[in-house]
Coordinates of C-alpha atoms and ligand atoms in Angstrom, one line a residue:
M1 CA 7.7 11.4 -29.2
S2 CA 5.7 10.8 -26.0
Q3 CA 3.6 13.7 -24.7
Q4 CA 4.8 15.4 -21.5
S5 CA 2.5 15.2 -18.5
P6 CA 1.1 18.4 -17.0
Y7 CA 3.4 17.6 -14.0
Q8 CA 6.4 17.6 -16.3
I9 CA 5.3 20.9 -18.0
L10 CA 4.6 22.8 -14.7
G11 CA 7.0 21.2 -12.2
E12 CA 6.5 21.2 -8.4
E13 CA 6.7 25.0 -8.2
G14 CA 4.4 25.6 -11.1
I15 CA 1.6 23.4 -9.6
R16 CA 2.1 25.1 -6.2
K17 CA 1.7 28.5 -7.8
L18 CA -1.3 27.4 -9.7
A19 CA -3.1 26.0 -6.6
H20 CA -2.3 29.2 -4.6
T21 CA -3.3 31.5 -7.4
F22 CA -6.6 29.5 -7.8
Y23 CA -7.7 30.3 -4.2
D24 CA -6.5 33.9 -4.5
V25 CA -8.8 34.3 -7.5
M26 CA -11.6 32.7 -5.5
D27 CA -11.1 35.3 -2.8
E28 CA -11.2 38.2 -5.3
L29 CA -13.7 37.5 -8.0
P30 CA -17.2 38.9 -7.4
Q31 CA -18.9 36.4 -9.7
V32 CA -17.7 33.3 -7.7
E33 CA -19.4 34.4 -4.4
K34 CA -21.3 31.1 -4.0
V35 CA -18.1 28.9 -4.0
R36 CA -16.2 31.5 -2.0
K37 CA -18.8 31.4 0.8
M38 CA -18.4 27.6 1.1
H39 CA -14.7 27.9 1.9
A40 CA -12.8 28.9 5.1
V41 CA -11.5 32.5 5.1
N42 CA -8.0 31.3 5.8
K43 CA -7.0 29.2 2.8
D44 CA -3.6 28.1 3.8
E45 CA -4.6 24.5 4.5
I46 CA -6.7 24.1 1.4
K47 CA -4.0 25.6 -0.8
Q48 CA -1.6 22.8 0.4
K49 CA -4.3 20.1 -0.1
L50 CA -5.0 21.3 -3.7
T51 CA -1.3 21.4 -4.4
D52 CA -0.9 17.8 -3.1
Y53 CA -3.9 16.7 -5.0
L54 CA -3.0 18.3 -8.4
T55 CA 0.6 17.0 -8.1
G56 CA -0.7 13.4 -8.2
W57 CA -3.5 14.1 -10.6
M58 CA -1.2 15.7 -13.1
G59 CA 1.2 12.8 -13.1
G60 CA 3.6 13.5 -10.2
P61 CA 4.1 11.8 -6.8
P62 CA 0.7 10.9 -5.2
R63 CA 1.1 13.2 -2.1
Y64 CA -2.6 13.6 -1.4
Q65 CA -3.1 9.8 -1.5
E66 CA -0.2 9.3 0.8
K67 CA -1.6 11.7 3.3
T68 CA -5.3 10.7 3.1
G69 CA -5.3 7.1 1.8
T70 CA -7.5 8.0 -1.1
V71 CA -7.8 10.1 -4.2
C72 CA -11.7 10.1 -4.0
L73 CA -13.0 13.6 -3.6
T74 CA -16.7 12.7 -3.3
E75 CA -16.6 12.3 0.5
P76 CA -14.9 15.6 1.4
H77 CA -17.3 17.5 -0.9
K78 CA -20.4 15.8 0.5
P79 CA -21.2 18.5 3.0
Y80 CA -21.5 21.1 0.3
A81 CA -24.3 21.8 -2.2
I82 CA -22.5 21.6 -5.6
G83 CA -24.7 22.1 -8.7
P84 CA -23.7 23.2 -12.1
E85 CA -23.4 26.9 -11.1
E86 CA -20.9 26.0 -8.3
R87 CA -19.0 23.7 -10.6
D88 CA -18.7 26.4 -13.2
Q89 CA -17.6 29.0 -10.7
W90 CA -14.8 26.6 -9.5
L91 CA -13.8 26.1 -13.1
L92 CA -13.8 29.8 -13.8
C93 CA -11.3 30.3 -10.9
M94 CA -9.1 27.6 -12.5
D95 CA -9.3 29.1 -16.0
I96 CA -8.2 32.5 -14.6
A97 CA -5.5 30.9 -12.4
L98 CA -4.1 29.2 -15.5
E99 CA -4.2 32.5 -17.4
R100 CA -2.5 34.4 -14.5
T101 CA 0.3 31.9 -14.0
G102 CA 1.1 32.0 -17.7
A103 CA 0.1 28.5 -18.8
S104 CA 0.6 27.7 -22.4
D105 CA -2.3 27.2 -24.8
E106 CA -1.1 23.6 -25.1
L107 CA -1.4 23.0 -21.3
K108 CA -4.8 24.7 -21.1
Q109 CA -6.1 22.6 -23.9
M110 CA -4.7 19.4 -22.2
L111 CA -6.5 20.2 -18.9
K112 CA -9.8 21.5 -20.3
T113 CA -11.8 18.2 -20.6
P114 CA -10.2 16.3 -17.7
M115 CA -10.7 19.3 -15.4
F116 CA -14.4 19.6 -16.4
R117 CA -14.8 15.9 -15.9
I118 CA -13.4 15.9 -12.3
A119 CA -15.4 19.0 -11.4
D120 CA -18.5 17.4 -12.8
T121 CA -17.9 14.2 -10.9
I122 CA -17.7 16.2 -7.7
R123 CA -21.1 17.9 -8.5
N124 CA -23.6 16.4 -6.2
R125 CA -26.9 17.8 -7.5
E126 CA -28.6 18.5 -10.8
T127 CA -29.5 22.2 -10.3
S128 CA -28.1 25.0 -8.3
E129 CA -31.6 26.2 -7.1
Q130 CA -32.3 26.2 -3.5
E131 CA -34.5 23.3 -2.3
V132 CA -38.0 24.2 -1.2
K133 CA -38.0 22.9 2.4
D134 CA -41.5 24.1 3.5
P135 CA -44.2 22.3 1.5
N136 CA -46.7 25.0 2.6
I137 CA -44.9 27.5 0.2
I138 CA -46.8 25.9 -2.7
A139 CA -50.2 26.9 -1.2
A140 CA -48.9 30.4 -0.3
G141 CA -48.6 31.5 -4.0
Ligands
HEM201 C1 -17.0 21.4 -8.6 C2 -16.8 22.5 -7.8 C3 -16.1 22.4 -6.5 C4 -16.5 23.1 -5.3 C5 -17.7 23.9 -5.2 C6 -15.5 22.7 -4.3 C7 -15.6 23.1 -3.0 C8 -14.8 22.6 -1.9 C9 -14.9 23.0 -0.5 C10 -16.0 23.9 0.0 C11 -14.0 22.3 0.1 C12 -13.6 22.5 1.7 C13 -12.8 23.7 1.8 C14 -12.4 23.9 3.2 O1 -12.1 23.0 4.0 O2 -12.3 25.2 3.6 C15 -13.2 21.5 -0.8 C16 -12.1 20.8 -0.5 C17 -11.3 20.2 -1.4 N1 -11.4 20.3 -2.8 FE1 -13.0 21.1 -3.8 N2 -14.6 21.9 -4.8 C18 -14.9 21.7 -6.2 C19 -14.1 21.0 -7.1 C20 -12.9 20.5 -6.8 C21 -12.0 19.9 -7.8 C22 -12.3 19.8 -9.3 C23 -10.9 19.5 -7.2 C24 -9.6 18.8 -7.7 C25 -9.2 19.0 -8.9 C26 -11.0 19.8 -5.7 C27 -10.1 19.6 -4.8 C28 -10.4 19.7 -3.4 C29 -9.5 19.1 -2.4 C30 -8.2 18.4 -2.6 C31 -10.1 19.5 -1.2 C32 -9.6 19.1 0.3 C33 -10.2 17.8 0.6 C34 -9.7 17.3 2.0 O3 -10.1 18.0 3.0 O4 -9.0 16.3 2.0 N3 -12.3 20.4 -5.6 N4 -13.7 21.8 -2.1

């Protein structure tokens, strides 16, 4: 018996619900302030983009690729400082969104490692500390 893809398990509507809930969680959760502040207040557009992206990534039609010509997420994330803390905040929103949309334990298990991998690939710095821009600060202490 071949395993079902996340796309087959969730369906179009399930993926749309997951992506929308994900950004609703981001809007609400006090502990994800860092990632919330990076995003536009109006999340209509990003909700659609994440729905498109996840649809292809989960084994369905490649909607994001059809619209943008790529599945590479490095470029669109370049303007943002994404360290381990930001990555983990993003993943926390996803965990809660999966919980809220009633995902099965099997699906959560299936997504855990690949979701971490893609988020860690998007991470573009080693630490989440702010860079020290003024070299004189060293002498100030
Ligand atoms: C690792 C932590 C991540 C952070 C902090 C982050 C943050 C962001 C931000 C700030 C934007 C721009 C939002 C806007 O335009 O208002 C964005 C865009 C986007 N993100 Fe992420 N993201 C992360 C991980 C991910 C992951 C793991 C995925 C997919 C599974 C993803 C999918 C997308 C997509 C599809 C876009 C839209 C890109 C476009 O404009 O074509 N992100 N992200």
